[in-house]
Amino acid sequence: MSEEELFKGYPRGWFVVELSKELATSEVKPIKYFGRDMVLFRGEDGSPRVLDAFCPHLGAHLGYGGKVVENTIRCPFHAWRFDETGRCVEVPYAKRIPAKACVKSHPVVEKQDLIFMWHCPHGSDPDWEIPTIEEYGSPGWTEWDVSLLHIKTHPREVVENLADKAHFGPIHGTKIEKFSNEYNGHIGIQRSKGIAYPRGGGEDPFESQSTYYGPGYMLTVMKSVLPNILLLAHTPIDQNSLHLRFGAMIDQSNLKEGGEKFAAQYKENLLIGFREDIELWENKVYRPRPMLCDGDGDIGALRRWYATFYDNDTAA
Ligand code: FES
Ligand SMILES: [Fe+2]
């Protein structure tokens, strides 16, 4: 199977679909990811849920005008109600609920201010857990400060950065001294050490470890002047566009006076660096058989690892 065919469809894994603070109790939102219309809502018990969007009755989109009733969602059209498993639990004007009245539900986990949805093309259950970030919420650390970016590219381009050792110089102006990758099951790691040259001047020696937990959720632990953890969570919308949530949490405990401005600038610098990647992705083509040389990272190993999330041979 060619790599073009291999990366058709959507990968299996946990994906961020919203920030916790963007979904109030009883709020309903239409969402579209993995080429699929869905509805995200928060029940009165505070838990978020995701169901497929279209009502089995006459096809209304539950995300437009649907209302949360207790922990169910009520269709705007004829008021059928669906619980978190997607089963219809009430038809207000009928004596019997049709046995097959249900919509597909998707596993959802809310963790450390992020709402994750499990996506599997053929409906299997989650087979790994989202890790806990020990530093999150501990003294000195900020919460996530997240920017939502809409990028017109295929997710494999974003993931490929993990192994692309040679782009740090030309794109990010960073000098890389050490670089390695490691893959283990659903986890993909990049370790690097080098010197960054911030726009404001000066040098920032850093050591970082970027870890993908599955195909769409990456955390970078960065040891530098300002220790921080970066969030890079991307979720495919369709075959050629995705949402990328780029965030940072910063350890401000050692910041001196005026440090907040410095921290804001630092974050801005990270985002500027990141926008350079984006411009590249939006305009490049994909090379299934790239011409590589000895200074490149091991792109082949990265692709083999990423392909494990696209079990197309078993896809329905
Ligand atoms: S279309 Fe949803 S209740 Fe009729
Ligand atoms: Fe990059």
PDB file of C-alpha atoms and ligand atoms in Angstrom:
ATOM      1  CA  MET A   1       0.000   0.000   0.000  1.00  0.00           C
ATOM      2  CA  SER A   2       1.451   3.389  -0.913  1.00  0.00           C
ATOM      3  CA  GLU A   3       1.843   6.013   1.767  1.00  0.00           C
ATOM      4  CA  GLU A   4      -0.711   8.168   0.003  1.00  0.00           C
ATOM      5  CA  GLU A   5      -3.285   5.409   0.521  1.00  0.00           C
ATOM      6  CA  LEU A   6      -2.026   4.626   3.989  1.00  0.00           C
ATOM      7  CA  PHE A   7      -2.785   8.083   5.327  1.00  0.00           C
ATOM      8  CA  LYS A   8      -6.295   8.231   3.905  1.00  0.00           C
ATOM      9  CA  GLY A   9      -9.040   8.359   6.482  1.00  0.00           C
ATOM     10  CA  TYR A  10      -8.348   9.444  10.037  1.00  0.00           C
ATOM     11  CA  PRO A  11      -6.118   8.092  12.764  1.00  0.00           C
ATOM     12  CA  ARG A  12      -7.214   6.359  15.937  1.00  0.00           C
ATOM     13  CA  GLY A  13      -6.607   8.130  19.241  1.00  0.00           C
ATOM     14  CA  TRP A  14      -7.518  10.799  21.761  1.00  0.00           C
ATOM     15  CA  PHE A  15      -7.980  14.263  20.284  1.00  0.00           C
ATOM     16  CA  VAL A  16      -8.720  17.602  21.914  1.00  0.00           C
ATOM     17  CA  VAL A  17     -12.084  18.905  20.694  1.00  0.00           C
ATOM     18  CA  GLU A  18     -12.522  21.881  23.029  1.00  0.00           C
ATOM     19  CA  LEU A  19     -11.060  23.715  26.010  1.00  0.00           C
ATOM     20  CA  SER A  20     -12.972  23.129  29.248  1.00  0.00           C
ATOM     21  CA  LYS A  21     -13.556  26.821  29.767  1.00  0.00           C
ATOM     22  CA  GLU A  22     -15.235  27.098  26.368  1.00  0.00           C
ATOM     23  CA  LEU A  23     -18.057  24.739  27.336  1.00  0.00           C
ATOM     24  CA  ALA A  24     -20.334  25.877  30.156  1.00  0.00           C
ATOM     25  CA  THR A  25     -22.761  23.599  31.988  1.00  0.00           C
ATOM     26  CA  SER A  26     -25.713  22.813  29.696  1.00  0.00           C
ATOM     27  CA  GLU A  27     -23.989  24.404  26.724  1.00  0.00           C
ATOM     28  CA  VAL A  28     -24.397  22.768  23.302  1.00  0.00           C
ATOM     29  CA  LYS A  29     -21.959  23.136  20.407  1.00  0.00           C
ATOM     30  CA  PRO A  30     -21.879  21.707  16.912  1.00  0.00           C
ATOM     31  CA  ILE A  31     -18.423  20.315  16.126  1.00  0.00           C
ATOM     32  CA  LYS A  32     -16.966  18.851  12.969  1.00  0.00           C
ATOM     33  CA  TYR A  33     -13.926  16.615  13.122  1.00  0.00           C
ATOM     34  CA  PHE A  34     -12.801  13.507  11.204  1.00  0.00           C
ATOM     35  CA  GLY A  35     -15.123  14.555   8.385  1.00  0.00           C
ATOM     36  CA  ARG A  36     -18.005  13.934  10.789  1.00  0.00           C
ATOM     37  CA  ASP A  37     -20.716  16.247  12.087  1.00  0.00           C
ATOM     38  CA  MET A  38     -21.124  15.878  15.828  1.00  0.00           C
ATOM     39  CA  VAL A  39     -22.574  17.643  18.830  1.00  0.00           C
ATOM     40  CA  LEU A  40     -20.661  18.431  21.999  1.00  0.00           C
ATOM     41  CA  PHE A  41     -22.626  19.242  25.131  1.00  0.00           C
ATOM     42  CA  ARG A  42     -22.099  19.495  28.854  1.00  0.00           C
ATOM     43  CA  GLY A  43     -24.728  17.826  30.995  1.00  0.00           C
ATOM     44  CA  GLU A  44     -26.162  19.313  34.159  1.00  0.00           C
ATOM     45  CA  ASP A  45     -23.815  16.981  36.068  1.00  0.00           C
ATOM     46  CA  GLY A  46     -20.869  18.865  34.551  1.00  0.00           C
ATOM     47  CA  SER A  47     -19.615  16.094  32.248  1.00  0.00           C
ATOM     48  CA  PRO A  48     -19.048  16.708  28.542  1.00  0.00           C
ATOM     49  CA  ARG A  49     -20.447  14.323  25.940  1.00  0.00           C
ATOM     50  CA  VAL A  50     -20.096  13.850  22.194  1.00  0.00           C
ATOM     51  CA  LEU A  51     -22.715  12.327  19.911  1.00  0.00           C
ATOM     52  CA  ASP A  52     -23.077  12.176  16.147  1.00  0.00           C
ATOM     53  CA  ALA A  53     -25.023  15.211  15.013  1.00  0.00           C
ATOM     54  CA  PHE A  54     -27.983  14.019  13.012  1.00  0.00           C
ATOM     55  CA  CYS A  55     -31.184  12.929  14.680  1.00  0.00           C
ATOM     56  CA  PRO A  56     -32.368   9.463  13.556  1.00  0.00           C
ATOM     57  CA  HIS A  57     -35.934  10.778  13.349  1.00  0.00           C
ATOM     58  CA  LEU A  58     -36.001  13.341  10.564  1.00  0.00           C
ATOM     59  CA  GLY A  59     -32.385  14.379  10.525  1.00  0.00           C
ATOM     60  CA  ALA A  60     -32.106  17.630  12.486  1.00  0.00           C
ATOM     61  CA  HIS A  61     -28.618  18.628  13.634  1.00  0.00           C
ATOM     62  CA  LEU A  62     -28.636  18.315  17.425  1.00  0.00           C
ATOM     63  CA  GLY A  63     -25.952  20.995  17.709  1.00  0.00           C
ATOM     64  CA  TYR A  64     -28.169  23.743  16.275  1.00  0.00           C
ATOM     65  CA  GLY A  65     -30.979  24.491  18.673  1.00  0.00           C
ATOM     66  CA  GLY A  66     -30.603  21.277  20.699  1.00  0.00           C
ATOM     67  CA  LYS A  67     -31.107  21.761  24.453  1.00  0.00           C
ATOM     68  CA  VAL A  68     -29.586  19.990  27.419  1.00  0.00           C
ATOM     69  CA  VAL A  69     -32.215  18.412  29.673  1.00  0.00           C
ATOM     70  CA  GLU A  70     -30.573  16.899  32.743  1.00  0.00           C
ATOM     71  CA  ASN A  71     -27.801  14.888  31.117  1.00  0.00           C
ATOM     72  CA  THR A  72     -29.501  14.302  27.799  1.00  0.00           C
ATOM     73  CA  ILE A  73     -29.791  16.383  24.660  1.00  0.00           C
ATOM     74  CA  ARG A  74     -33.196  17.269  23.239  1.00  0.00           C
ATOM     75  CA  CYS A  75     -33.576  17.560  19.501  1.00  0.00           C
ATOM     76  CA  PRO A  76     -34.795  20.997  18.380  1.00  0.00           C
ATOM     77  CA  PHE A  77     -37.177  19.563  15.768  1.00  0.00           C
ATOM     78  CA  HIS A  78     -39.615  17.197  17.575  1.00  0.00           C
ATOM     79  CA  ALA A  79     -38.019  17.045  21.036  1.00  0.00           C
ATOM     80  CA  TRP A  80     -36.746  13.464  21.044  1.00  0.00           C
ATOM     81  CA  ARG A  81     -34.131  13.126  23.775  1.00  0.00           C
ATOM     82  CA  PHE A  82     -30.833  11.195  23.657  1.00  0.00           C
ATOM     83  CA  ASP A  83     -28.610  10.140  26.557  1.00  0.00           C
ATOM     84  CA  GLU A  84     -24.824   9.933  26.591  1.00  0.00           C
ATOM     85  CA  THR A  85     -24.830   6.488  25.013  1.00  0.00           C
ATOM     86  CA  GLY A  86     -26.806   7.986  22.127  1.00  0.00           C
ATOM     87  CA  ARG A  87     -29.950   6.029  22.979  1.00  0.00           C
ATOM     88  CA  CYS A  88     -33.300   7.774  22.595  1.00  0.00           C
ATOM     89  CA  VAL A  89     -34.845   7.998  26.076  1.00  0.00           C
ATOM     90  CA  GLU A  90     -37.937  10.043  25.340  1.00  0.00           C
ATOM     91  CA  VAL A  91     -40.333  10.802  22.513  1.00  0.00           C
ATOM     92  CA  PRO A  92     -42.751  13.195  24.209  1.00  0.00           C
ATOM     93  CA  TYR A  93     -45.715  12.457  21.934  1.00  0.00           C
ATOM     94  CA  ALA A  94     -45.331   8.690  21.417  1.00  0.00           C
ATOM     95  CA  LYS A  95     -46.295   5.733  23.537  1.00  0.00           C
ATOM     96  CA  ARG A  96     -43.362   3.636  22.364  1.00  0.00           C
ATOM     97  CA  ILE A  97     -39.810   4.693  21.573  1.00  0.00           C
ATOM     98  CA  PRO A  98     -38.641   3.023  18.337  1.00  0.00           C
ATOM     99  CA  ALA A  99     -36.160   0.339  19.366  1.00  0.00           C
ATOM    100  CA  LYS A 100     -33.471   1.443  16.953  1.00  0.00           C
ATOM    101  CA  ALA A 101     -33.677   5.164  17.750  1.00  0.00           C
ATOM    102  CA  CYS A 102     -30.116   6.099  18.602  1.00  0.00           C
ATOM    103  CA  VAL A 103     -27.146   8.104  17.442  1.00  0.00           C
ATOM    104  CA  LYS A 104     -23.518   7.082  17.708  1.00  0.00           C
ATOM    105  CA  SER A 105     -21.737   8.231  20.858  1.00  0.00           C
ATOM    106  CA  HIS A 106     -18.012   8.800  21.280  1.00  0.00           C
ATOM    107  CA  PRO A 107     -15.874   8.332  24.406  1.00  0.00           C
ATOM    108  CA  VAL A 108     -15.004  11.651  26.063  1.00  0.00           C
ATOM    109  CA  VAL A 109     -12.545  12.499  28.832  1.00  0.00           C
ATOM    110  CA  GLU A 110     -12.024  15.893  30.408  1.00  0.00           C
ATOM    111  CA  LYS A 111      -8.605  16.351  31.874  1.00  0.00           C
ATOM    112  CA  GLN A 112      -6.601  19.355  33.040  1.00  0.00           C
ATOM    113  CA  ASP A 113      -8.839  21.873  31.304  1.00  0.00           C
ATOM    114  CA  LEU A 114      -8.993  20.027  27.986  1.00  0.00           C
ATOM    115  CA  ILE A 115     -11.859  18.004  26.535  1.00  0.00           C
ATOM    116  CA  PHE A 116     -10.694  14.948  24.616  1.00  0.00           C
ATOM    117  CA  MET A 117     -12.670  12.708  22.339  1.00  0.00           C
ATOM    118  CA  TRP A 118     -11.608   9.204  21.341  1.00  0.00           C
ATOM    119  CA  HIS A 119     -11.755   8.636  17.614  1.00  0.00           C
ATOM    120  CA  CYS A 120     -11.573   5.197  16.089  1.00  0.00           C
ATOM    121  CA  PRO A 121     -12.638   4.612  12.470  1.00  0.00           C
ATOM    122  CA  HIS A 122     -14.119   1.228  13.338  1.00  0.00           C
ATOM    123  CA  GLY A 123     -15.431   1.981  16.782  1.00  0.00           C
ATOM    124  CA  SER A 124     -13.011   0.210  19.110  1.00  0.00           C
ATOM    125  CA  ASP A 125     -12.601   1.423  22.688  1.00  0.00           C
ATOM    126  CA  PRO A 126      -9.715   3.568  23.914  1.00  0.00           C
ATOM    127  CA  ASP A 127      -6.577   1.517  24.435  1.00  0.00           C
ATOM    128  CA  TRP A 128      -4.488   4.058  26.312  1.00  0.00           C
ATOM    129  CA  GLU A 129      -5.057   6.803  28.836  1.00  0.00           C
ATOM    130  CA  ILE A 130      -4.305  10.488  28.660  1.00  0.00           C
ATOM    131  CA  PRO A 131      -1.353  11.184  30.950  1.00  0.00           C
ATOM    132  CA  THR A 132      -1.558  13.501  33.946  1.00  0.00           C
ATOM    133  CA  ILE A 133       0.722  16.513  33.879  1.00  0.00           C
ATOM    134  CA  GLU A 134       2.105  16.650  37.411  1.00  0.00           C
ATOM    135  CA  GLU A 135       2.980  20.339  37.207  1.00  0.00           C
ATOM    136  CA  TYR A 136      -0.474  21.417  36.093  1.00  0.00           C
ATOM    137  CA  GLY A 137      -2.164  23.375  38.860  1.00  0.00           C
ATOM    138  CA  SER A 138       0.875  23.315  41.130  1.00  0.00           C
ATOM    139  CA  PRO A 139       2.221  26.554  42.653  1.00  0.00           C
ATOM    140  CA  GLY A 140       4.190  28.814  40.318  1.00  0.00           C
ATOM    141  CA  TRP A 141       2.809  27.273  37.125  1.00  0.00           C
ATOM    142  CA  THR A 142       0.336  29.120  34.934  1.00  0.00           C
ATOM    143  CA  GLU A 143      -2.668  27.371  33.434  1.00  0.00           C
ATOM    144  CA  TRP A 144      -2.816  26.661  29.713  1.00  0.00           C
ATOM    145  CA  ASP A 145      -2.857  29.730  27.555  1.00  0.00           C
ATOM    146  CA  VAL A 146      -4.138  28.292  24.301  1.00  0.00           C
ATOM    147  CA  SER A 147      -4.441  29.669  20.771  1.00  0.00           C
ATOM    148  CA  LEU A 148      -6.723  27.911  18.315  1.00  0.00           C
ATOM    149  CA  LEU A 149      -5.304  27.770  14.806  1.00  0.00           C
ATOM    150  CA  HIS A 150      -7.067  26.587  11.684  1.00  0.00           C
ATOM    151  CA  ILE A 151      -4.486  25.075   9.368  1.00  0.00           C
ATOM    152  CA  LYS A 152      -4.969  23.823   5.857  1.00  0.00           C
ATOM    153  CA  THR A 153      -2.829  20.744   5.852  1.00  0.00           C
ATOM    154  CA  HIS A 154      -2.869  17.002   6.456  1.00  0.00           C
ATOM    155  CA  PRO A 155      -2.056  15.959  10.041  1.00  0.00           C
ATOM    156  CA  ARG A 156       0.920  13.866   8.944  1.00  0.00           C
ATOM    157  CA  GLU A 157       2.776  17.126   8.192  1.00  0.00           C
ATOM    158  CA  VAL A 158       2.373  18.316  11.770  1.00  0.00           C
ATOM    159  CA  VAL A 159       3.485  14.990  13.195  1.00  0.00           C
ATOM    160  CA  GLU A 160       6.470  14.744  10.862  1.00  0.00           C
ATOM    161  CA  ASN A 161       8.064  17.710  12.645  1.00  0.00           C
ATOM    162  CA  LEU A 162       8.910  15.304  15.448  1.00  0.00           C
ATOM    163  CA  ALA A 163      11.621  13.664  13.361  1.00  0.00           C
ATOM    164  CA  ASP A 164      12.569  16.573  11.140  1.00  0.00           C
ATOM    165  CA  LYS A 165      15.909  17.462  12.642  1.00  0.00           C
ATOM    166  CA  ALA A 166      17.123  19.567   9.728  1.00  0.00           C
ATOM    167  CA  HIS A 167      14.307  22.144   9.728  1.00  0.00           C
ATOM    168  CA  PHE A 168      15.150  23.750  13.072  1.00  0.00           C
ATOM    169  CA  GLY A 169      17.952  25.878  11.672  1.00  0.00           C
ATOM    170  CA  PRO A 170      16.325  27.246   8.498  1.00  0.00           C
ATOM    171  CA  ILE A 171      12.799  27.574   9.898  1.00  0.00           C
ATOM    172  CA  HIS A 172      13.230  28.345  13.572  1.00  0.00           C
ATOM    173  CA  GLY A 173      16.737  29.795  13.625  1.00  0.00           C
ATOM    174  CA  THR A 174      17.608  27.244  16.283  1.00  0.00           C
ATOM    175  CA  LYS A 175      20.941  25.511  16.613  1.00  0.00           C
ATOM    176  CA  ILE A 176      20.517  21.822  17.352  1.00  0.00           C
ATOM    177  CA  GLU A 177      23.316  20.086  19.227  1.00  0.00           C
ATOM    178  CA  LYS A 178      21.655  16.822  20.127  1.00  0.00           C
ATOM    179  CA  PHE A 179      18.635  15.154  18.567  1.00  0.00           C
ATOM    180  CA  SER A 180      17.040  11.750  18.872  1.00  0.00           C
ATOM    181  CA  ASN A 181      13.699   9.984  18.484  1.00  0.00           C
ATOM    182  CA  GLU A 182      12.193   7.021  20.227  1.00  0.00           C
ATOM    183  CA  TYR A 183       8.943   5.171  19.530  1.00  0.00           C
ATOM    184  CA  ASN A 184       7.212   2.906  21.930  1.00  0.00           C
ATOM    185  CA  GLY A 185       3.651   1.769  21.288  1.00  0.00           C
ATOM    186  CA  HIS A 186       1.404   4.824  21.088  1.00  0.00           C
ATOM    187  CA  ILE A 187       4.190   7.076  22.347  1.00  0.00           C
ATOM    188  CA  GLY A 188       6.576   8.955  20.051  1.00  0.00           C
ATOM    189  CA  ILE A 189       9.401  11.014  21.545  1.00  0.00           C
ATOM    190  CA  GLN A 190      11.835  13.637  20.330  1.00  0.00           C
ATOM    191  CA  ARG A 191      14.705  14.697  22.565  1.00  0.00           C
ATOM    192  CA  SER A 192      16.684  17.731  21.579  1.00  0.00           C
ATOM    193  CA  LYS A 193      19.237  20.107  22.944  1.00  0.00           C
ATOM    194  CA  GLY A 194      20.421  23.335  21.430  1.00  0.00           C
ATOM    195  CA  ILE A 195      20.315  27.094  21.423  1.00  0.00           C
ATOM    196  CA  ALA A 196      17.378  29.269  20.424  1.00  0.00           C
ATOM    197  CA  TYR A 197      17.850  32.866  19.336  1.00  0.00           C
ATOM    198  CA  PRO A 198      14.739  34.828  20.405  1.00  0.00           C
ATOM    199  CA  ARG A 199      13.592  37.738  18.188  1.00  0.00           C
ATOM    200  CA  GLY A 200      14.260  40.164  21.012  1.00  0.00           C
ATOM    201  CA  GLY A 201      17.952  39.242  20.967  1.00  0.00           C
ATOM    202  CA  GLY A 202      20.141  37.086  23.148  1.00  0.00           C
ATOM    203  CA  GLU A 203      20.564  33.349  23.398  1.00  0.00           C
ATOM    204  CA  ASP A 204      18.386  30.774  25.052  1.00  0.00           C
ATOM    205  CA  PRO A 205      20.050  27.417  25.576  1.00  0.00           C
ATOM    206  CA  PHE A 206      17.392  24.761  25.893  1.00  0.00           C
ATOM    207  CA  GLU A 207      16.834  21.099  26.370  1.00  0.00           C
ATOM    208  CA  SER A 208      13.484  19.679  25.431  1.00  0.00           C
ATOM    209  CA  GLN A 209      11.508  16.498  25.223  1.00  0.00           C
ATOM    210  CA  SER A 210       8.466  16.390  22.963  1.00  0.00           C
ATOM    211  CA  THR A 211       6.164  13.445  23.458  1.00  0.00           C
ATOM    212  CA  TYR A 212       3.209  12.440  21.336  1.00  0.00           C
ATOM    213  CA  TYR A 213       0.652  10.450  23.267  1.00  0.00           C
ATOM    214  CA  GLY A 214      -1.044   8.941  20.253  1.00  0.00           C
ATOM    215  CA  PRO A 215      -1.281  10.722  16.895  1.00  0.00           C
ATOM    216  CA  GLY A 216      -2.809  14.042  17.955  1.00  0.00           C
ATOM    217  CA  TYR A 217      -1.690  15.129  21.409  1.00  0.00           C
ATOM    218  CA  MET A 218       1.835  16.309  22.075  1.00  0.00           C
ATOM    219  CA  LEU A 219       3.470  17.828  25.133  1.00  0.00           C
ATOM    220  CA  THR A 220       6.907  19.415  25.095  1.00  0.00           C
ATOM    221  CA  VAL A 221       8.732  19.742  28.375  1.00  0.00           C
ATOM    222  CA  MET A 222      11.192  22.555  27.871  1.00  0.00           C
ATOM    223  CA  LYS A 223      14.072  23.329  30.171  1.00  0.00           C
ATOM    224  CA  SER A 224      15.197  26.845  29.354  1.00  0.00           C
ATOM    225  CA  VAL A 225      15.416  30.323  30.941  1.00  0.00           C
ATOM    226  CA  LEU A 226      11.722  29.972  31.556  1.00  0.00           C
ATOM    227  CA  PRO A 227      10.832  26.320  32.190  1.00  0.00           C
ATOM    228  CA  ASN A 228       7.613  25.543  30.373  1.00  0.00           C
ATOM    229  CA  ILE A 229       5.414  22.848  28.944  1.00  0.00           C
ATOM    230  CA  LEU A 230       3.974  23.294  25.495  1.00  0.00           C
ATOM    231  CA  LEU A 231       0.755  21.809  24.282  1.00  0.00           C
ATOM    232  CA  LEU A 232       0.339  20.907  20.662  1.00  0.00           C
ATOM    233  CA  ALA A 233      -2.955  19.204  20.067  1.00  0.00           C
ATOM    234  CA  HIS A 234      -4.207  18.809  16.530  1.00  0.00           C
ATOM    235  CA  THR A 235      -7.494  17.360  15.412  1.00  0.00           C
ATOM    236  CA  PRO A 236      -8.345  16.690  11.761  1.00  0.00           C
ATOM    237  CA  ILE A 237     -11.464  18.458  10.465  1.00  0.00           C
ATOM    238  CA  ASP A 238     -11.334  16.817   7.062  1.00  0.00           C
ATOM    239  CA  GLN A 239      -8.610  15.320   4.857  1.00  0.00           C
ATOM    240  CA  ASN A 240      -6.898  18.635   4.326  1.00  0.00           C
ATOM    241  CA  SER A 241      -7.545  20.853   7.298  1.00  0.00           C
ATOM    242  CA  LEU A 242      -7.189  20.655  11.018  1.00  0.00           C
ATOM    243  CA  HIS A 243      -7.551  22.560  14.232  1.00  0.00           C
ATOM    244  CA  LEU A 244      -4.393  22.980  16.160  1.00  0.00           C
ATOM    245  CA  ARG A 245      -4.483  24.091  19.762  1.00  0.00           C
ATOM    246  CA  PHE A 246      -1.150  25.529  20.677  1.00  0.00           C
ATOM    247  CA  GLY A 247      -0.633  26.421  24.297  1.00  0.00           C
ATOM    248  CA  ALA A 248       1.919  26.931  26.985  1.00  0.00           C
ATOM    249  CA  MET A 249       2.084  26.644  30.737  1.00  0.00           C
ATOM    250  CA  ILE A 250       4.983  28.404  32.329  1.00  0.00           C
ATOM    251  CA  ASP A 251       6.816  28.030  35.606  1.00  0.00           C
ATOM    252  CA  GLN A 252       6.839  31.573  36.900  1.00  0.00           C
ATOM    253  CA  SER A 253       8.152  30.794  40.356  1.00  0.00           C
ATOM    254  CA  ASN A 254      11.635  32.145  39.627  1.00  0.00           C
ATOM    255  CA  LEU A 255      10.524  35.212  37.715  1.00  0.00           C
ATOM    256  CA  LYS A 256      11.758  38.513  39.026  1.00  0.00           C
ATOM    257  CA  GLU A 257       9.964  41.840  38.789  1.00  0.00           C
ATOM    258  CA  GLY A 258       8.749  42.623  35.293  1.00  0.00           C
ATOM    259  CA  GLY A 259       8.815  38.892  34.701  1.00  0.00           C
ATOM    260  CA  GLU A 260       5.268  38.724  33.456  1.00  0.00           C
ATOM    261  CA  LYS A 261       6.096  40.886  30.485  1.00  0.00           C
ATOM    262  CA  PHE A 262       9.041  38.639  29.805  1.00  0.00           C
ATOM    263  CA  ALA A 263       6.820  35.575  30.043  1.00  0.00           C
ATOM    264  CA  ALA A 264       4.292  37.096  27.627  1.00  0.00           C
ATOM    265  CA  GLN A 265       7.090  37.889  25.194  1.00  0.00           C
ATOM    266  CA  TYR A 266       8.464  34.403  25.543  1.00  0.00           C
ATOM    267  CA  LYS A 267       5.077  32.940  24.670  1.00  0.00           C
ATOM    268  CA  GLU A 268       4.735  35.291  21.731  1.00  0.00           C
ATOM    269  CA  ASN A 269       8.122  34.101  20.468  1.00  0.00           C
ATOM    270  CA  LEU A 270       7.006  30.496  20.634  1.00  0.00           C
ATOM    271  CA  LEU A 271       3.926  31.331  18.632  1.00  0.00           C
ATOM    272  CA  ILE A 272       5.938  33.238  16.026  1.00  0.00           C
ATOM    273  CA  GLY A 273       8.222  30.222  15.669  1.00  0.00           C
ATOM    274  CA  PHE A 274       5.245  28.034  15.236  1.00  0.00           C
ATOM    275  CA  ARG A 275       3.637  30.199  12.567  1.00  0.00           C
ATOM    276  CA  GLU A 276       6.703  29.560  10.437  1.00  0.00           C
ATOM    277  CA  ASP A 277       5.955  25.862  10.469  1.00  0.00           C
ATOM    278  CA  ILE A 278       2.366  26.596   9.485  1.00  0.00           C
ATOM    279  CA  GLU A 279       3.259  28.625   6.425  1.00  0.00           C
ATOM    280  CA  LEU A 280       5.408  25.763   5.276  1.00  0.00           C
ATOM    281  CA  TRP A 281       2.727  23.118   5.807  1.00  0.00           C
ATOM    282  CA  GLU A 282       0.023  25.073   4.031  1.00  0.00           C
ATOM    283  CA  ASN A 283       2.069  25.425   0.875  1.00  0.00           C
ATOM    284  CA  LYS A 284       4.102  22.253   0.563  1.00  0.00           C
ATOM    285  CA  VAL A 285       3.394  18.962  -1.184  1.00  0.00           C
ATOM    286  CA  TYR A 286       3.755  15.558   0.408  1.00  0.00           C
ATOM    287  CA  ARG A 287       6.595  13.377  -0.804  1.00  0.00           C
ATOM    288  CA  PRO A 288       5.727   9.725  -0.284  1.00  0.00           C
ATOM    289  CA  ARG A 289       9.311   8.918  -1.243  1.00  0.00           C
ATOM    290  CA  PRO A 290      11.371  11.879  -0.096  1.00  0.00           C
ATOM    291  CA  MET A 291      14.985  12.257  -1.130  1.00  0.00           C
ATOM    292  CA  LEU A 292      16.789  12.202   2.188  1.00  0.00           C
ATOM    293  CA  CYS A 293      20.423  12.587   3.203  1.00  0.00           C
ATOM    294  CA  ASP A 294      22.591  11.702   6.191  1.00  0.00           C
ATOM    295  CA  GLY A 295      21.911  14.860   8.237  1.00  0.00           C
ATOM    296  CA  ASP A 296      18.158  14.332   8.159  1.00  0.00           C
ATOM    297  CA  GLY A 297      16.192  12.878  11.009  1.00  0.00           C
ATOM    298  CA  ASP A 298      14.731   9.416  10.574  1.00  0.00           C
ATOM    299  CA  ILE A 299      11.564  10.389   8.702  1.00  0.00           C
ATOM    300  CA  GLY A 300      10.938   6.771   7.688  1.00  0.00           C
ATOM    301  CA  ALA A 301      10.744   5.570  11.306  1.00  0.00           C
ATOM    302  CA  LEU A 302       8.361   8.414  12.141  1.00  0.00           C
ATOM    303  CA  ARG A 303       6.081   7.511   9.249  1.00  0.00           C
ATOM    304  CA  ARG A 304       6.043   3.839  10.190  1.00  0.00           C
ATOM    305  CA  TRP A 305       5.054   4.792  13.743  1.00  0.00           C
ATOM    306  CA  TYR A 306       2.386   7.248  12.589  1.00  0.00           C
ATOM    307  CA  ALA A 307       0.947   4.654  10.186  1.00  0.00           C
ATOM    308  CA  THR A 308       0.119   2.366  13.119  1.00  0.00           C
ATOM    309  CA  PHE A 309      -2.764   4.716  13.976  1.00  0.00           C
ATOM    310  CA  TYR A 310      -4.330   4.263  10.554  1.00  0.00           C
ATOM    311  CA  ASP A 311      -5.393   0.648  10.654  1.00  0.00           C
ATOM    312  CA  ASN A 312      -6.982   0.934   7.267  1.00  0.00           C
ATOM    313  CA  ASP A 313      -6.991  -2.783   6.562  1.00  0.00           C
ATOM    314  CA  THR A 314      -9.538  -3.285   9.322  1.00  0.00           C
ATOM    315  CA  ALA A 315     -11.433  -0.029   8.729  1.00  0.00           C
ATOM    316  CA  ALA A 316     -15.155  -0.407   8.182  1.00  0.00           C
TER     317      ALA A 316
HETATM  318  S1  FES B   1     -35.676  15.314  13.791  1.00  0.00           S
HETATM  319 FE1  FES B   1     -35.052  15.078  15.804  1.00  0.00          FE
HETATM  320  S2  FES B   1     -36.880  14.785  16.875  1.00  0.00           S
HETATM  321 FE2  FES B   1     -37.520  14.923  14.832  1.00  0.00          FE
HETATM  322 FE    FE B   2       8.922  23.129  13.586  1.00  0.00          FE
END
